[in-house]
Tab-separated table of C-alpha atoms in Angstrom:
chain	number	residue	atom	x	y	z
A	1	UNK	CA	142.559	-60.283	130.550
A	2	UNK	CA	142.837	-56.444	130.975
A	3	UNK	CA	139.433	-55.567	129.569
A	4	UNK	CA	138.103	-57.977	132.620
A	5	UNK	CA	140.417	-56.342	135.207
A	6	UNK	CA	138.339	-53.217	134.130
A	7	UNK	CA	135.461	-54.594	134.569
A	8	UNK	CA	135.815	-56.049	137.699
A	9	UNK	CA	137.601	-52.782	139.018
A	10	UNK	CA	135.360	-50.190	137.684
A	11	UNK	CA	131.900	-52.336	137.862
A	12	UNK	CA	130.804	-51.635	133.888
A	13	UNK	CA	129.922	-53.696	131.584
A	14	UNK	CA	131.170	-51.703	128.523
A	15	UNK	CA	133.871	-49.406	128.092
A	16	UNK	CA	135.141	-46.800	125.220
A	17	UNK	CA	137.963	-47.918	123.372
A	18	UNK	CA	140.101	-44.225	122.941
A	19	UNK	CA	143.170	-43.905	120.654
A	20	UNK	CA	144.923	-39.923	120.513
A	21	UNK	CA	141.890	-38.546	122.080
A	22	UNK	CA	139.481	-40.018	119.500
A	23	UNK	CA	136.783	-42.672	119.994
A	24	UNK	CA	137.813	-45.892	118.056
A	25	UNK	CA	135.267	-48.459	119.280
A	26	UNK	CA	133.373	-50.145	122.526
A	27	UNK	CA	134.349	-53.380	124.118
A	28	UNK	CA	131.486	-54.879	126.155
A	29	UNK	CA	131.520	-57.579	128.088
A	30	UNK	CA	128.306	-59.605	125.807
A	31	UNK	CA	131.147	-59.014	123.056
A	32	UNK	CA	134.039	-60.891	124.882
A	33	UNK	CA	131.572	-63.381	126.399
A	34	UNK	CA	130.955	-64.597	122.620
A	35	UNK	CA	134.517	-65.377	121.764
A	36	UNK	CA	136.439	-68.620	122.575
A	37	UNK	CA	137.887	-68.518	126.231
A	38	UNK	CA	141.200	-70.107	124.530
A	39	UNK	CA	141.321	-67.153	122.403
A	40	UNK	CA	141.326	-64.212	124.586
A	41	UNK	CA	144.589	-64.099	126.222
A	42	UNK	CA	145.780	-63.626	122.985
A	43	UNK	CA	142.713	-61.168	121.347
A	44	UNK	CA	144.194	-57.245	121.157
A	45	UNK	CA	140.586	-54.918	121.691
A	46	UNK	CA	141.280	-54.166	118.013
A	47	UNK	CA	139.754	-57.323	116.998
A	48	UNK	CA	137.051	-57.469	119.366
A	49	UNK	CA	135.689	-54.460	120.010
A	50	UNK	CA	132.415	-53.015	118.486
A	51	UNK	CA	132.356	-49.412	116.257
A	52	UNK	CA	131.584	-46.579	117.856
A	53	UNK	CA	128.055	-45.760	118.914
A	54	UNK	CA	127.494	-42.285	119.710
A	55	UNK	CA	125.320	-39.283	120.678
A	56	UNK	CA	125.925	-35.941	120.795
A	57	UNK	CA	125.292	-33.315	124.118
A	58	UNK	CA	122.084	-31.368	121.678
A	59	UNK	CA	120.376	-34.682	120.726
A	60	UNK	CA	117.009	-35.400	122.437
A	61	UNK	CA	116.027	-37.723	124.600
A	62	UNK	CA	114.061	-39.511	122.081
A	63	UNK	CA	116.497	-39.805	119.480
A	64	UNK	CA	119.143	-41.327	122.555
A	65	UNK	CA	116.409	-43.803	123.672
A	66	UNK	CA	115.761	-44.780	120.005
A	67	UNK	CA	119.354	-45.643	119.301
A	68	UNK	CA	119.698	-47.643	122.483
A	69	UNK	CA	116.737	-49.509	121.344
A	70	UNK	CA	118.206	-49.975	117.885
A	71	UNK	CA	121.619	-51.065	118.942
A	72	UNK	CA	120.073	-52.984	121.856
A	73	UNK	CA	122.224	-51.563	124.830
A	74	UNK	CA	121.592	-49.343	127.954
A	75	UNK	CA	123.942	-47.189	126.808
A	76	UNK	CA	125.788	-45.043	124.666
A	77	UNK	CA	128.804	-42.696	123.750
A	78	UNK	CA	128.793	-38.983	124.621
A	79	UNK	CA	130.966	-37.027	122.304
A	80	UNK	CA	131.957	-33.497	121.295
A	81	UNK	CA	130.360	-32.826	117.813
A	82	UNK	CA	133.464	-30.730	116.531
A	83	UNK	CA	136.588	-32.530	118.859
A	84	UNK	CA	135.024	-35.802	118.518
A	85	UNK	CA	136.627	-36.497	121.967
A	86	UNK	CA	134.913	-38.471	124.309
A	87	UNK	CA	132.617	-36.083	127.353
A	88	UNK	CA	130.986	-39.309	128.817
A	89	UNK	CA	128.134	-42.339	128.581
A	90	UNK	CA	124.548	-42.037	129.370
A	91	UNK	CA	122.757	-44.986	130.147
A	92	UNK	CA	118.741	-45.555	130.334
A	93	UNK	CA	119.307	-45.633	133.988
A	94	UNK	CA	120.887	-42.417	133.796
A	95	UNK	CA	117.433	-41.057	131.527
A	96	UNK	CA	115.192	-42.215	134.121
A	97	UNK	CA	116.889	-41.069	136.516
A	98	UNK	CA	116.888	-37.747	135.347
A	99	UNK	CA	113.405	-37.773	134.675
A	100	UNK	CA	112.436	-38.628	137.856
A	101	UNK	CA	114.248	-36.135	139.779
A	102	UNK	CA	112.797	-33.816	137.355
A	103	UNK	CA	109.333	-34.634	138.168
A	104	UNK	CA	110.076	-33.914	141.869
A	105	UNK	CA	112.395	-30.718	141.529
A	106	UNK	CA	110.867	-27.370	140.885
A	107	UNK	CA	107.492	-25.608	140.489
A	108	UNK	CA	103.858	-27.214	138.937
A	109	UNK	CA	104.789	-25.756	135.593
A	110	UNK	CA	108.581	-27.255	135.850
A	111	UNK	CA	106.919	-30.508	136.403
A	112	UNK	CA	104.445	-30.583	133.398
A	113	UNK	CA	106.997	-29.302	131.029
A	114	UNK	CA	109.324	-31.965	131.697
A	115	UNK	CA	107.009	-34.865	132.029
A	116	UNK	CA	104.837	-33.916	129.232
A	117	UNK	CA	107.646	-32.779	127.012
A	118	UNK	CA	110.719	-34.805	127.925
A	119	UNK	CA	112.580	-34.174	124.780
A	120	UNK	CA	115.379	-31.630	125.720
A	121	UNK	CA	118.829	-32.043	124.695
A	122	UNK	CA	120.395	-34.155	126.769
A	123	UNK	CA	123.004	-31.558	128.578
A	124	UNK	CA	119.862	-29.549	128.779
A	125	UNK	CA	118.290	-31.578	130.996
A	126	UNK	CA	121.207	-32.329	133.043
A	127	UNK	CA	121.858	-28.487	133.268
A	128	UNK	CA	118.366	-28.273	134.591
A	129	UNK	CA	118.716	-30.534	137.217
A	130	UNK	CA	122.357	-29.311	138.251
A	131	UNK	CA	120.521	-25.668	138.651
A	132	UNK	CA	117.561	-26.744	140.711
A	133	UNK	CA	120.283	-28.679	143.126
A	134	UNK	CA	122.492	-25.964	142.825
A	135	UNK	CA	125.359	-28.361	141.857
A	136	UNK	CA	128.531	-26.407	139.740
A	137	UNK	CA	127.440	-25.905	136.173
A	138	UNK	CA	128.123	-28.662	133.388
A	139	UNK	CA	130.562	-27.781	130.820
């Protein structure tokens, strides 16, 4: 009943499941939707929830978009490579997003470099587009 009071509340369909700082799984709602409604008052996340699919902040845009294919989900787990704690989630929405802006954002050679070579790390990218809006820098 909780994990749908989070969904509801926050508006997201999947969720990191944290324990001491460390990432211990995703619940998502396609996982809670296959289990019997009888069941679930009664289901701890423990039992339901997915392992951990994760990127780190250096991996490219490729690589993300590959997994997300694999795994068949939008998105995925941002995590520190060294804390393992959890920084955030990018989705494909988030990608394209990006990307667009990008394309917009800058000078002619800005432009070509990131459409024709859109394979930066992600908090590259986002670092990027922070600078061009002059937003406060990602950490």
């Amino acid at each position: 009943k909780k994990f749908w009071d989070y969904v509801k509340k926050y508006k997201k369909l999947g969720f990191p499941v944290i324990k001491d700082g460390q990432l211990i799984g995703m619940m998502s709602n396609s996982k809670v939707k296959n289990i019997d409604s009888k069941k679930i008052p009664f289901l701890k996340v423990r039992d339901a929830m997915s392992p951990p699919i994760y990127v780190y902040p250096y991996d490219k845009v490729p690589k993300v978009l590959s997994i997300m294919d694999e795994i068949q989900c939008g998105r995925v787990l941002v995590i520190n490579p060294s804390s393992k704690e959890t920084l955030g989630i990018i989705t494909k929405s988030d990608i394209l997003k990006a990307y667009r802006i990008a394309k917009n954002i800058g000078d002619d050679e800005d432009k070509f470099k990131i459409s024709g070579e859109f394979e930066e790390e992600i908090s590259h990218i986002s670092q990027k587009i922070h600078d061009k809006l002059k937003w406060p820098k990602i950490k």
